[in-house]
PDB file of C-alpha atoms in Angstrom:
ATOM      1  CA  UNK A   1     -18.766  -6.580  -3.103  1.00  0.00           C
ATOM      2  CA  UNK A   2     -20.306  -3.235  -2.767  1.00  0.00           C
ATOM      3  CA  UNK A   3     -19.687   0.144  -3.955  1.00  0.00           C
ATOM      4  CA  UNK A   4     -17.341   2.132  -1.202  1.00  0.00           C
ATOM      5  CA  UNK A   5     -18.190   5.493  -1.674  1.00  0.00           C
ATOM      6  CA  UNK A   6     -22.116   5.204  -1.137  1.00  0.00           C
ATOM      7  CA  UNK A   7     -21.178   3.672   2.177  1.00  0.00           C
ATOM      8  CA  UNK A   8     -19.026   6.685   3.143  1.00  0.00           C
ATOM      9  CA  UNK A   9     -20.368  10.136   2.430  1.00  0.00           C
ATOM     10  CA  UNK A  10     -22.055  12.073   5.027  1.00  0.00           C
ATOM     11  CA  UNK A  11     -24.716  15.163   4.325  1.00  0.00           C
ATOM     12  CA  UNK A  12     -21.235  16.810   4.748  1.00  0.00           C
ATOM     13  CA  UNK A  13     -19.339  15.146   2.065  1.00  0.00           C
ATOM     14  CA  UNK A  14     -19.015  18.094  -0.759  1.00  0.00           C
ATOM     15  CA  UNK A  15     -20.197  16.238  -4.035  1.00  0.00           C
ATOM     16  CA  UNK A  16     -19.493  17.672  -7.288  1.00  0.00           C
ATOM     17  CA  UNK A  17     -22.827  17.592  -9.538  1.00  0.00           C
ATOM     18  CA  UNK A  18     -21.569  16.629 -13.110  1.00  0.00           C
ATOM     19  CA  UNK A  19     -25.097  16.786 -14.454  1.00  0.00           C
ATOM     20  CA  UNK A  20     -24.967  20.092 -15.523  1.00  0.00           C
ATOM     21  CA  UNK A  21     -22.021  19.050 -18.031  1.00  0.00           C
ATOM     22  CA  UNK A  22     -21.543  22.304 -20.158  1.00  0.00           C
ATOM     23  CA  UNK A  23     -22.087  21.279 -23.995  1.00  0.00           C
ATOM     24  CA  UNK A  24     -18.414  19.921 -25.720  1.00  0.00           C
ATOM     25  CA  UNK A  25     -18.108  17.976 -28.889  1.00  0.00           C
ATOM     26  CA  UNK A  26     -16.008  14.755 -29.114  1.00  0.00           C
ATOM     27  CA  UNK A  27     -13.105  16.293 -31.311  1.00  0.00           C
ATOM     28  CA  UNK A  28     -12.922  18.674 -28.259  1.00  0.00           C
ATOM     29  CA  UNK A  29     -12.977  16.061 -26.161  1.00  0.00           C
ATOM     30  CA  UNK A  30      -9.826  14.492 -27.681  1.00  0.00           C
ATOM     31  CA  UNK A  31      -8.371  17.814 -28.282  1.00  0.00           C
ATOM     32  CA  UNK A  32      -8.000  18.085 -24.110  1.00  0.00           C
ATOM     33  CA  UNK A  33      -7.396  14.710 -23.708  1.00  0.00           C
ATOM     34  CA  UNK A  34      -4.412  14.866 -26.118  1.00  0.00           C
ATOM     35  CA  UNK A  35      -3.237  11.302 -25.959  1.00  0.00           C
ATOM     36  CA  UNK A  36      -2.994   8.736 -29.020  1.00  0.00           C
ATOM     37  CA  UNK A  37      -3.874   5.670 -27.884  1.00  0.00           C
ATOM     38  CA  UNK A  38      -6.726   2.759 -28.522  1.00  0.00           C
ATOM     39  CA  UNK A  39      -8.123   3.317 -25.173  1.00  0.00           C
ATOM     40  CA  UNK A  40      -8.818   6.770 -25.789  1.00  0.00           C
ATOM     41  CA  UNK A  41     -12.422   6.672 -26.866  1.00  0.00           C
ATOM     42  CA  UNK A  42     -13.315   4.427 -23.712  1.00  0.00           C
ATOM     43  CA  UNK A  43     -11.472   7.666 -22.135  1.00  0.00           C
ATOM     44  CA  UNK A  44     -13.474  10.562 -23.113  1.00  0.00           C
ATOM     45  CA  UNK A  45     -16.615   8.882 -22.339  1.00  0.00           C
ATOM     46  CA  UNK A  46     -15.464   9.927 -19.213  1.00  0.00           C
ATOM     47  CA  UNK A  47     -14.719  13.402 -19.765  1.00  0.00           C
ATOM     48  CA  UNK A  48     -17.157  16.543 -18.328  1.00  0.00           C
ATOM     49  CA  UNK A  49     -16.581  20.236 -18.847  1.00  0.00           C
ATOM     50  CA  UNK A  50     -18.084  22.463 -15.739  1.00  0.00           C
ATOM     51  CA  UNK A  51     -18.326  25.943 -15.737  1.00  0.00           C
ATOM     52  CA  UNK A  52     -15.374  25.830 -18.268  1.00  0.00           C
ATOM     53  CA  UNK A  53     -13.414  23.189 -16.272  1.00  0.00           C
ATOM     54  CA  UNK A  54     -12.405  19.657 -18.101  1.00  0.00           C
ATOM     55  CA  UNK A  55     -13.308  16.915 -15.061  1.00  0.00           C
ATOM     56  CA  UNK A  56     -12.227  13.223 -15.763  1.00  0.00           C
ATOM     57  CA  UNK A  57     -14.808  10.632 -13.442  1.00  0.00           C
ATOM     58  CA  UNK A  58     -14.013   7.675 -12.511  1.00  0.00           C
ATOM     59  CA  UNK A  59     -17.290   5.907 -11.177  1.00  0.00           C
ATOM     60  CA  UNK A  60     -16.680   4.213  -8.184  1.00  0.00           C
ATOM     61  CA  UNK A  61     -18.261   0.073  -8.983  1.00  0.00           C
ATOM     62  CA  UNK A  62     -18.273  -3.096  -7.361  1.00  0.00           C
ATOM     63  CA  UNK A  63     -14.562  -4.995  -7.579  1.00  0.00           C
ATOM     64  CA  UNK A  64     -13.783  -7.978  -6.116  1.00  0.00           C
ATOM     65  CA  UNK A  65     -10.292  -7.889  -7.471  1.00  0.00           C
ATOM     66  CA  UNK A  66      -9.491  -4.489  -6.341  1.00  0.00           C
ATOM     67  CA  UNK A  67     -12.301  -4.199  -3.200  1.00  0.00           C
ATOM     68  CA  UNK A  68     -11.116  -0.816  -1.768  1.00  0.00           C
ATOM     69  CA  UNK A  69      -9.558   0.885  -5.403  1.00  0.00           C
ATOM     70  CA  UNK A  70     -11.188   4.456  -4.966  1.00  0.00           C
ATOM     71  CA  UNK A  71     -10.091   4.260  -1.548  1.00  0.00           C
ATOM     72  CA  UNK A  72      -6.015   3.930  -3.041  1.00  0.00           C
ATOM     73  CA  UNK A  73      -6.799   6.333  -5.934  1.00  0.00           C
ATOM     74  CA  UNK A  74      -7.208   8.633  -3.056  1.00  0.00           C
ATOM     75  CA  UNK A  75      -4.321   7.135  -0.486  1.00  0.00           C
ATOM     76  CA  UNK A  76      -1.793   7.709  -3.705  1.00  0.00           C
ATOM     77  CA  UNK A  77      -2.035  11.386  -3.610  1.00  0.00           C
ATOM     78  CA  UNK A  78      -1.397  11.787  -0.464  1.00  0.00           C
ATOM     79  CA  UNK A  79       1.200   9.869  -0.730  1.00  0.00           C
ATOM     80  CA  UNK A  80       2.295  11.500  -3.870  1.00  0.00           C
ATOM     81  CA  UNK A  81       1.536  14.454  -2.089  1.00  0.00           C
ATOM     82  CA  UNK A  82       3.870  13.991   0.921  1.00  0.00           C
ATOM     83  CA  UNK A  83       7.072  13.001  -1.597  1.00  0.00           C
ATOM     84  CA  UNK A  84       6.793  16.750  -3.294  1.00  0.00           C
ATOM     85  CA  UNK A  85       5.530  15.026  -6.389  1.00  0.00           C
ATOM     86  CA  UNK A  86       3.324  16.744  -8.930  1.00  0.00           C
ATOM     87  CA  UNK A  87      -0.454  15.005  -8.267  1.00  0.00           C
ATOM     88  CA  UNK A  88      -4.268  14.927  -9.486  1.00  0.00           C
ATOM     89  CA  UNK A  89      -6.364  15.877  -6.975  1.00  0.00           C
ATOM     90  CA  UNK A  90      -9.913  14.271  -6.485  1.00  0.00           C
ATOM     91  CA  UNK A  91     -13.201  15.446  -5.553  1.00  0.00           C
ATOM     92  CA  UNK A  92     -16.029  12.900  -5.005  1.00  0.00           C
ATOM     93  CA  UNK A  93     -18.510  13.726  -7.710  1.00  0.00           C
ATOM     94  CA  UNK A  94     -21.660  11.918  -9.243  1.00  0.00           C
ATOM     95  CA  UNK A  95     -22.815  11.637 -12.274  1.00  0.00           C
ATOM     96  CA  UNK A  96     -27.079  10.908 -12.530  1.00  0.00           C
ATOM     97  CA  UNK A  97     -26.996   7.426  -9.709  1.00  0.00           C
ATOM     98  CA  UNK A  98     -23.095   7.166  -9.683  1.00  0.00           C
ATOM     99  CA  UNK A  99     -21.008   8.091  -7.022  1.00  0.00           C
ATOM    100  CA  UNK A 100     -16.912   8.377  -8.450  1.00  0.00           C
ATOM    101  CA  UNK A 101     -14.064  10.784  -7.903  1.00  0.00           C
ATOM    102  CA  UNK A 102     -13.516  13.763 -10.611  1.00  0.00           C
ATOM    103  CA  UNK A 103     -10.464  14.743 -10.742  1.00  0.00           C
ATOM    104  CA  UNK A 104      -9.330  18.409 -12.824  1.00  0.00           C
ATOM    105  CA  UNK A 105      -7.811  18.359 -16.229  1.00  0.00           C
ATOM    106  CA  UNK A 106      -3.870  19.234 -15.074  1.00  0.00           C
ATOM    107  CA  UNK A 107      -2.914  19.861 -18.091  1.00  0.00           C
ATOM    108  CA  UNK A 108      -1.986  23.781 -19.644  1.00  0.00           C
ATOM    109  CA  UNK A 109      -0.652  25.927 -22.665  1.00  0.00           C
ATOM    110  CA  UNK A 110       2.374  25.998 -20.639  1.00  0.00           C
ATOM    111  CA  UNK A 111       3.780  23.028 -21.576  1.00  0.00           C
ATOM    112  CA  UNK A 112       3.967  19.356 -23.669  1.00  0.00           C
ATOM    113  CA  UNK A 113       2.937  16.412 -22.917  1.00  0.00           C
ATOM    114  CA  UNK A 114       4.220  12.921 -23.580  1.00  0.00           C
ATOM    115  CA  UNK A 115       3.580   9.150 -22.635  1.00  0.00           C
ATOM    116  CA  UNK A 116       6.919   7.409 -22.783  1.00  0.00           C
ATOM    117  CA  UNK A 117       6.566   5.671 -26.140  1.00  0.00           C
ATOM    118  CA  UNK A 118       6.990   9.172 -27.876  1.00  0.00           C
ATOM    119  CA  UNK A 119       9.996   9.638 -26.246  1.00  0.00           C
ATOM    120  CA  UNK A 120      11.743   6.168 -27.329  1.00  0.00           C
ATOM    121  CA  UNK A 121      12.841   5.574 -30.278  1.00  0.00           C
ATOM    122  CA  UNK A 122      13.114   2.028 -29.568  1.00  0.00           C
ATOM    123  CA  UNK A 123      10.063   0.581 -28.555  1.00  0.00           C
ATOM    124  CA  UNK A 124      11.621  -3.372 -27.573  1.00  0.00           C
ATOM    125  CA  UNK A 125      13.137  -4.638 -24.823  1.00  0.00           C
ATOM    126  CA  UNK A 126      15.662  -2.662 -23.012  1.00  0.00           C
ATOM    127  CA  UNK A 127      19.505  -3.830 -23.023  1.00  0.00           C
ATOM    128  CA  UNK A 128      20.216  -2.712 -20.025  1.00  0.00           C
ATOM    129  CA  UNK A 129      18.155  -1.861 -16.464  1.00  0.00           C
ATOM    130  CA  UNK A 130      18.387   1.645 -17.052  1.00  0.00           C
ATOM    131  CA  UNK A 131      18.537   2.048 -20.551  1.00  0.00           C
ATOM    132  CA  UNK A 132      15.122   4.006 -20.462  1.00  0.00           C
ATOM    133  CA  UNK A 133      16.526   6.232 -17.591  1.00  0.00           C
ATOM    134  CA  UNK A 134      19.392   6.748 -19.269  1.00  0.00           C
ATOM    135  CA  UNK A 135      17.174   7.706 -22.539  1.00  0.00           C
ATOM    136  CA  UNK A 136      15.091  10.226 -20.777  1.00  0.00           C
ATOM    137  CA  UNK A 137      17.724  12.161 -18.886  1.00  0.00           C
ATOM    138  CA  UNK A 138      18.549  13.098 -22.270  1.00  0.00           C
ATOM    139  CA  UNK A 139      15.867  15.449 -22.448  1.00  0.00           C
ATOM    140  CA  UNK A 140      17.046  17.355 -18.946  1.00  0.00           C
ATOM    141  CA  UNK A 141      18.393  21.143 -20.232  1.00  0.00           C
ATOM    142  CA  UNK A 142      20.994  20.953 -17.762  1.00  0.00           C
ATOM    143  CA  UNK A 143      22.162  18.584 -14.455  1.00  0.00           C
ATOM    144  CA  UNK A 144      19.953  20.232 -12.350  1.00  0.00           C
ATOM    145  CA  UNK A 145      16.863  19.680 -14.111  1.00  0.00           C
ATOM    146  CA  UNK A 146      18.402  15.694 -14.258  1.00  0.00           C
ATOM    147  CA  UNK A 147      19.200  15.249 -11.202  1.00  0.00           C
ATOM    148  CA  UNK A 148      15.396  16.492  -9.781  1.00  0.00           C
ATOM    149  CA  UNK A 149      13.735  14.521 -12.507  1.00  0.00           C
ATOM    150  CA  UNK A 150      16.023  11.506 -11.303  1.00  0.00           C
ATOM    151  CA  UNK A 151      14.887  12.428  -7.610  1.00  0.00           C
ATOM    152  CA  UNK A 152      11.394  12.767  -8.547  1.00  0.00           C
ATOM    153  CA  UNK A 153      11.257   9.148 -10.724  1.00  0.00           C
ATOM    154  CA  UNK A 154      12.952   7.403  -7.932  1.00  0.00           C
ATOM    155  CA  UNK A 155      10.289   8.815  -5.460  1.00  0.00           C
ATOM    156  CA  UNK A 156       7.342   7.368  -7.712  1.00  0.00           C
ATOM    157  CA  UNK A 157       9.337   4.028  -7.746  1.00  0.00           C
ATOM    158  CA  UNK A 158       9.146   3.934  -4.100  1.00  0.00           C
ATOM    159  CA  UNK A 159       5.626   5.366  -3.847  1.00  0.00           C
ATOM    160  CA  UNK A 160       4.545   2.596  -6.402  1.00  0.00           C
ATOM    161  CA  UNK A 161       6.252  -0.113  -4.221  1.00  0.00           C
ATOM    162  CA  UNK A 162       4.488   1.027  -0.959  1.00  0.00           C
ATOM    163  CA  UNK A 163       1.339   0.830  -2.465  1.00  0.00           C
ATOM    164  CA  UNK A 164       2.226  -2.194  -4.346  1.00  0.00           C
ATOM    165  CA  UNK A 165       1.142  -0.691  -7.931  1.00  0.00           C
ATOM    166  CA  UNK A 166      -0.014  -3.188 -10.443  1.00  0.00           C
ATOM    167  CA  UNK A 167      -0.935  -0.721 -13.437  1.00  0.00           C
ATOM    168  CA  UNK A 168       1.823   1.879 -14.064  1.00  0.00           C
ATOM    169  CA  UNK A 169       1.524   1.278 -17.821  1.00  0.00           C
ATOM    170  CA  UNK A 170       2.561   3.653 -20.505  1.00  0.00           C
ATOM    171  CA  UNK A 171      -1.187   5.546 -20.350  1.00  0.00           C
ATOM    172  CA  UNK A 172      -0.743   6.432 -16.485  1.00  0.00           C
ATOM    173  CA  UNK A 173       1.905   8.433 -17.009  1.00  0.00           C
ATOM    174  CA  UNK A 174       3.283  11.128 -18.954  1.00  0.00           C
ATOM    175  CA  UNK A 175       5.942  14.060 -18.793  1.00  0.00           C
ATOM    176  CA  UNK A 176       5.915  17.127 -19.580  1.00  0.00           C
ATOM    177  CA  UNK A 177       8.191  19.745 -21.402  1.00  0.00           C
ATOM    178  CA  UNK A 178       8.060  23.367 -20.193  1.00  0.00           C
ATOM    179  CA  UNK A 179       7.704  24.892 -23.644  1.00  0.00           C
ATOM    180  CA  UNK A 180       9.752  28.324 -23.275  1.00  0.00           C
ATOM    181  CA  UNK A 181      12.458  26.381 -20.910  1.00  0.00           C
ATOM    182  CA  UNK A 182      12.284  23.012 -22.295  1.00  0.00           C
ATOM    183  CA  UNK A 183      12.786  21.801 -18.608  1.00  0.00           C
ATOM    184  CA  UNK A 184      11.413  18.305 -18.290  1.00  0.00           C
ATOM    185  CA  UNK A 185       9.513  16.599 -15.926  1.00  0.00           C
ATOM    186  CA  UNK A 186       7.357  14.065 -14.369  1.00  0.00           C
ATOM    187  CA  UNK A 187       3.161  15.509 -15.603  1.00  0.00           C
ATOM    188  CA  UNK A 188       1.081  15.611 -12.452  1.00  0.00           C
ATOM    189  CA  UNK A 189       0.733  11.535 -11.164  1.00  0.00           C
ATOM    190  CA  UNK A 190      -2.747  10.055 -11.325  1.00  0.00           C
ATOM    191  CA  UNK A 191      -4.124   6.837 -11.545  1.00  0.00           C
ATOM    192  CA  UNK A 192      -3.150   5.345  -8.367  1.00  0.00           C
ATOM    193  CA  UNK A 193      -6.151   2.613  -7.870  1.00  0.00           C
ATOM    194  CA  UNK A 194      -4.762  -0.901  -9.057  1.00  0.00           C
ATOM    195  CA  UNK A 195      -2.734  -2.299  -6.405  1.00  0.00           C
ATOM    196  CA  UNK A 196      -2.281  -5.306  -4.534  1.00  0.00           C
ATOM    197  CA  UNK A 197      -2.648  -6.417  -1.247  1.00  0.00           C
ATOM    198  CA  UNK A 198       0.819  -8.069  -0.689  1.00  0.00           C
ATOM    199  CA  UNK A 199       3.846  -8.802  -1.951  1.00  0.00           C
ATOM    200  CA  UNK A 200       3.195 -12.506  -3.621  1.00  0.00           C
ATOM    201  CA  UNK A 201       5.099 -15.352  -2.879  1.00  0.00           C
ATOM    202  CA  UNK A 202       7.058 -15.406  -6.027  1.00  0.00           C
ATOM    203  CA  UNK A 203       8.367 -11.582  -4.837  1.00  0.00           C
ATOM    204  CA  UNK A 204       8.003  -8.085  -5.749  1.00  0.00           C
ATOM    205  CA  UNK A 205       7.301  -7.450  -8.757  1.00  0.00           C
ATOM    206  CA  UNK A 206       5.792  -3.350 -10.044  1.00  0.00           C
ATOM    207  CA  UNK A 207       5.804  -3.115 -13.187  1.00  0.00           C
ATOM    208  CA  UNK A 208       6.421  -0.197 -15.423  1.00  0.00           C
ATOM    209  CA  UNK A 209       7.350   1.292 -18.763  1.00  0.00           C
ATOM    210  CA  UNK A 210      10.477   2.425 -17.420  1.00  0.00           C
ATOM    211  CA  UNK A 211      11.876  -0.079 -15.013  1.00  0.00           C
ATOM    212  CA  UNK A 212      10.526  -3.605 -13.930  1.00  0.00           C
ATOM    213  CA  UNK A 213      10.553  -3.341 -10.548  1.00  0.00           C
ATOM    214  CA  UNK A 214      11.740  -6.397  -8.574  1.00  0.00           C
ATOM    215  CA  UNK A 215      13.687  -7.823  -5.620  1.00  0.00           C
ATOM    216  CA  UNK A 216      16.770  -7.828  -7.740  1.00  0.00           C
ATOM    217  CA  UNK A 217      16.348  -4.294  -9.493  1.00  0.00           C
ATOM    218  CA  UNK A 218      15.178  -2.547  -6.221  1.00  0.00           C
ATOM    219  CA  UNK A 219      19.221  -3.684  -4.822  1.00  0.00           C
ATOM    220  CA  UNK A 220      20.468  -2.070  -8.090  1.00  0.00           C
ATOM    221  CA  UNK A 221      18.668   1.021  -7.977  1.00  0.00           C
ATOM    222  CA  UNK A 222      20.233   1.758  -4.779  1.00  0.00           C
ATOM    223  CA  UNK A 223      23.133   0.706  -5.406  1.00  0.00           C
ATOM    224  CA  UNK A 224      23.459   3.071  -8.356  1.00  0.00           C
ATOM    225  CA  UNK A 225      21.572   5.164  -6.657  1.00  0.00           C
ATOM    226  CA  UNK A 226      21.682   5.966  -3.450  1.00  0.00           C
ATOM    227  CA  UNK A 227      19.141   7.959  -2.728  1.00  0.00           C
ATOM    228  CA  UNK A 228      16.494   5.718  -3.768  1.00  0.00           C
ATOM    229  CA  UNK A 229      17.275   3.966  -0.037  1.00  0.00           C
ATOM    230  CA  UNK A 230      15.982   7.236   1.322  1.00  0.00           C
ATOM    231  CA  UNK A 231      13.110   6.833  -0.363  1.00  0.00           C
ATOM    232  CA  UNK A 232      12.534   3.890   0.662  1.00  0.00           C
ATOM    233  CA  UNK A 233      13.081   4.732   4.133  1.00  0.00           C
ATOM    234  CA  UNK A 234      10.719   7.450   3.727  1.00  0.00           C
ATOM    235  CA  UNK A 235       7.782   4.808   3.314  1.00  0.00           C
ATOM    236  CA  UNK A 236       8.345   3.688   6.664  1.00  0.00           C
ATOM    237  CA  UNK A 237       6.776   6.731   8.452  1.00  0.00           C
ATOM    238  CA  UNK A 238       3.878   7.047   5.984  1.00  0.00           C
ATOM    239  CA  UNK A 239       1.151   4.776   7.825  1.00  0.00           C
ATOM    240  CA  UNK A 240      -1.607   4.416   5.430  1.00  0.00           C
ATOM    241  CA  UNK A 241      -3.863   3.443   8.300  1.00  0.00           C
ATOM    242  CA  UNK A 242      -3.293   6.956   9.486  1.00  0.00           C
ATOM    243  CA  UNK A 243      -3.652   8.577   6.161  1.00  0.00           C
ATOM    244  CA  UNK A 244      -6.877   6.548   5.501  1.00  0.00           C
ATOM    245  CA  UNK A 245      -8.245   8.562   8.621  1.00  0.00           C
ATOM    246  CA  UNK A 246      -6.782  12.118   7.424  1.00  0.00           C
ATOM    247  CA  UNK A 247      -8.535  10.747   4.355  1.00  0.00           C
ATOM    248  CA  UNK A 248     -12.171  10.563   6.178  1.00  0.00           C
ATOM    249  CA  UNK A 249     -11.733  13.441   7.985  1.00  0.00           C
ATOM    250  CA  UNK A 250     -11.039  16.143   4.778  1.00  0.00           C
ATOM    251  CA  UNK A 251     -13.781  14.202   2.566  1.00  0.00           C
ATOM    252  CA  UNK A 252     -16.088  13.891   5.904  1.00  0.00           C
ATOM    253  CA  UNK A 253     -16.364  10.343   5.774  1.00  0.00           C
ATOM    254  CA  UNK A 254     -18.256   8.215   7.793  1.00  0.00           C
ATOM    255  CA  UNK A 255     -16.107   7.012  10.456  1.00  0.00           C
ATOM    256  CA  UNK A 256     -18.596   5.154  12.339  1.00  0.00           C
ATOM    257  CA  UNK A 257     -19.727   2.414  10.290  1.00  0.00           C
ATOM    258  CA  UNK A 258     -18.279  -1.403   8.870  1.00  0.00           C
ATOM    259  CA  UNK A 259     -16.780  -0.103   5.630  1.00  0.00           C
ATOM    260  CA  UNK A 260     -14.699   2.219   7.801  1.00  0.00           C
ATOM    261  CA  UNK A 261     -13.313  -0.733  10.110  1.00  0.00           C
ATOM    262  CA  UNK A 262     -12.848  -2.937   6.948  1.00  0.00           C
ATOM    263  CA  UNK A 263     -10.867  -0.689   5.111  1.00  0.00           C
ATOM    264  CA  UNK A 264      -9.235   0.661   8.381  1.00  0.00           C
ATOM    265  CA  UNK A 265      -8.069  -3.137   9.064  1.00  0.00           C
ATOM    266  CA  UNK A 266      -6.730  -3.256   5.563  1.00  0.00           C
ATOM    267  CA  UNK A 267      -4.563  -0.938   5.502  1.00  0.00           C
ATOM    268  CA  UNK A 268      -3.398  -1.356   9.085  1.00  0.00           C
ATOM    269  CA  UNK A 269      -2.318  -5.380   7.826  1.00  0.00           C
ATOM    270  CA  UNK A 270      -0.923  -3.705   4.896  1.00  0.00           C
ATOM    271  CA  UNK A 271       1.272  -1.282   6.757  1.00  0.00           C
ATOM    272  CA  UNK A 272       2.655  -3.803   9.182  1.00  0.00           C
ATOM    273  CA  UNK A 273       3.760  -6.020   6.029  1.00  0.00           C
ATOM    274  CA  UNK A 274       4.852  -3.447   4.186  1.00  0.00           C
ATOM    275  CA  UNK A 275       7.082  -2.225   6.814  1.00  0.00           C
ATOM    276  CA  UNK A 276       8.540  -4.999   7.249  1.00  0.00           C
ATOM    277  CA  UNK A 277       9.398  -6.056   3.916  1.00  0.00           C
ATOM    278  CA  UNK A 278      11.086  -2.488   3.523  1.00  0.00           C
ATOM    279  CA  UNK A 279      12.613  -2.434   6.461  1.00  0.00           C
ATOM    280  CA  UNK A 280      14.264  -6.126   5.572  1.00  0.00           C
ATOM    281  CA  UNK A 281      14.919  -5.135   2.510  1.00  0.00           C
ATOM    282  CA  UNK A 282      16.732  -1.703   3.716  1.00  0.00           C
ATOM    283  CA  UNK A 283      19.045  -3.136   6.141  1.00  0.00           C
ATOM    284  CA  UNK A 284      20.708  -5.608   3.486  1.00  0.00           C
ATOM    285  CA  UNK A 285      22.428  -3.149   2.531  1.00  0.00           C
TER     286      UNK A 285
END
């Protein structure tokens, strides 16, 4: 399987140069990173300060499991994007013979930020389906701030079920606690690349720190709450055959070659089952 990228940029594909890396030491390195966890020294390998900007790359490599992976890092915020939800953005950037995407440290001295297993106490199985939702609407200052946070988790549920998300584990994603307001929120989404290319025969299945994700939990999130169905629904006009070309166009892509038509006629199959899984699934109730 070959790399994507290479066989996509144009002479008018903007590439960010990471080669002139501005000089950082590896305690500052983990000082911006600012998550605990045993992956982050594989992490801040990663990690590239330009003109005063923290970059994290991800080099784009050949992956026969995941054959078109920068291609969804890029699909999911747009996606993301289009829900109102806090995203990464990515330019394509290389690093010496590497082609990747760099995407711009979100974080700021505005806020906190937290992967879920700070914020329970408990770190076994849940007792209930929404035990962890229930947990971190305790941190909302008021209903209002709930009820958007609510909004905005129930849109990533659906985004991660359109794209059929196979790695929303506790180090892609965090919140974040506005430090004068304490309001709390979803951190700026990233990490949208390992997904799958149908639902398997055995049935849905996302999984998550929050909420498994299933045939059976998708009914009861609706059920309890009901605007997760609009959510849903809202996957239904978000082709990402079409976004894949909106995708081309803003990173001037090659449209005119294989890799375009293979990964155009992967998403196309992936829309029309996709669409018709949610749209099944939507009308049961």
């Amino acid at each position: 399987m070959t790399k994507i990228l290479s066989e996509l940029i144009t002479d008018k594909t903007k590439i960010l140069d990471l080669s002139n890396n501005d000089k950082a030491s590896k305690i500052e390195k983990h000082q911006v990173l600012d998550m605990k966890t045993y992956l982050e020294f594989r992490y801040i390998k990663n990690m590239y300060k330009i003109n005063g900007n923290w970059y994290y790359f991800k080099e784009d490599d050949s992956n026969c499991a995941y054959p078109f992976y920068m291609i969804d890092e890029l699909m999911g915020t747009y996606l993301a994007k289009n829900r109102n939800l806090k995203t990464i953005f990515y330019e394509i950037a290389k690093r010496k013979n590497s082609l990747g995407l760099a995407s711009i440290n979100f974080k700021d001295d505005k806020h906190t930020y937290h992967i879920i297993s700070k914020l329970l106490k408990d770190e076994s199985s849940p007792n209930s389906t929404f035990e962890r939702i229930d947990i971190l609407k305790k941190f909302c200052v008021d209903l209002k701030n709930e009820e958007e946070f609510i909004n905005d988790l129930l849109n990533l549920f659906a985004l991660d079920i359109h794209m059929l998300q196979k790695d929303r584990g506790e180090v892609n994603l965090q919140f974040q606690i506005d430090k004068v307001t304490n309001y709390f929120s979803l951190a700026p989404i990233y990490d949208y690349s390992n997904c799958s290319r149908a639902i398997d025969l055995s049935g849905l299945s996302i999984p998550s720190k929050i909420i498994r994700i299933n045939d059976i939990t998708v009914i009861t999130l609706i059920k309890n709450f009901p605007y997760f169905k609009e959510c849903l629904e809202f996957c239904l006009e978000q082709k990402m055959s079409n976004i894949f070309d909106q995708i081309c166009e803003d990173y001037k892509f090659n449209q005119d070659c294989q890799t375009y038509e293979r990964i155009k006629d992967y998403y196309e199959v992936k829309d029309k089952n996709q669409y018709e899984y949610i749209k099944t699934l939507t009308k049961k109730l």
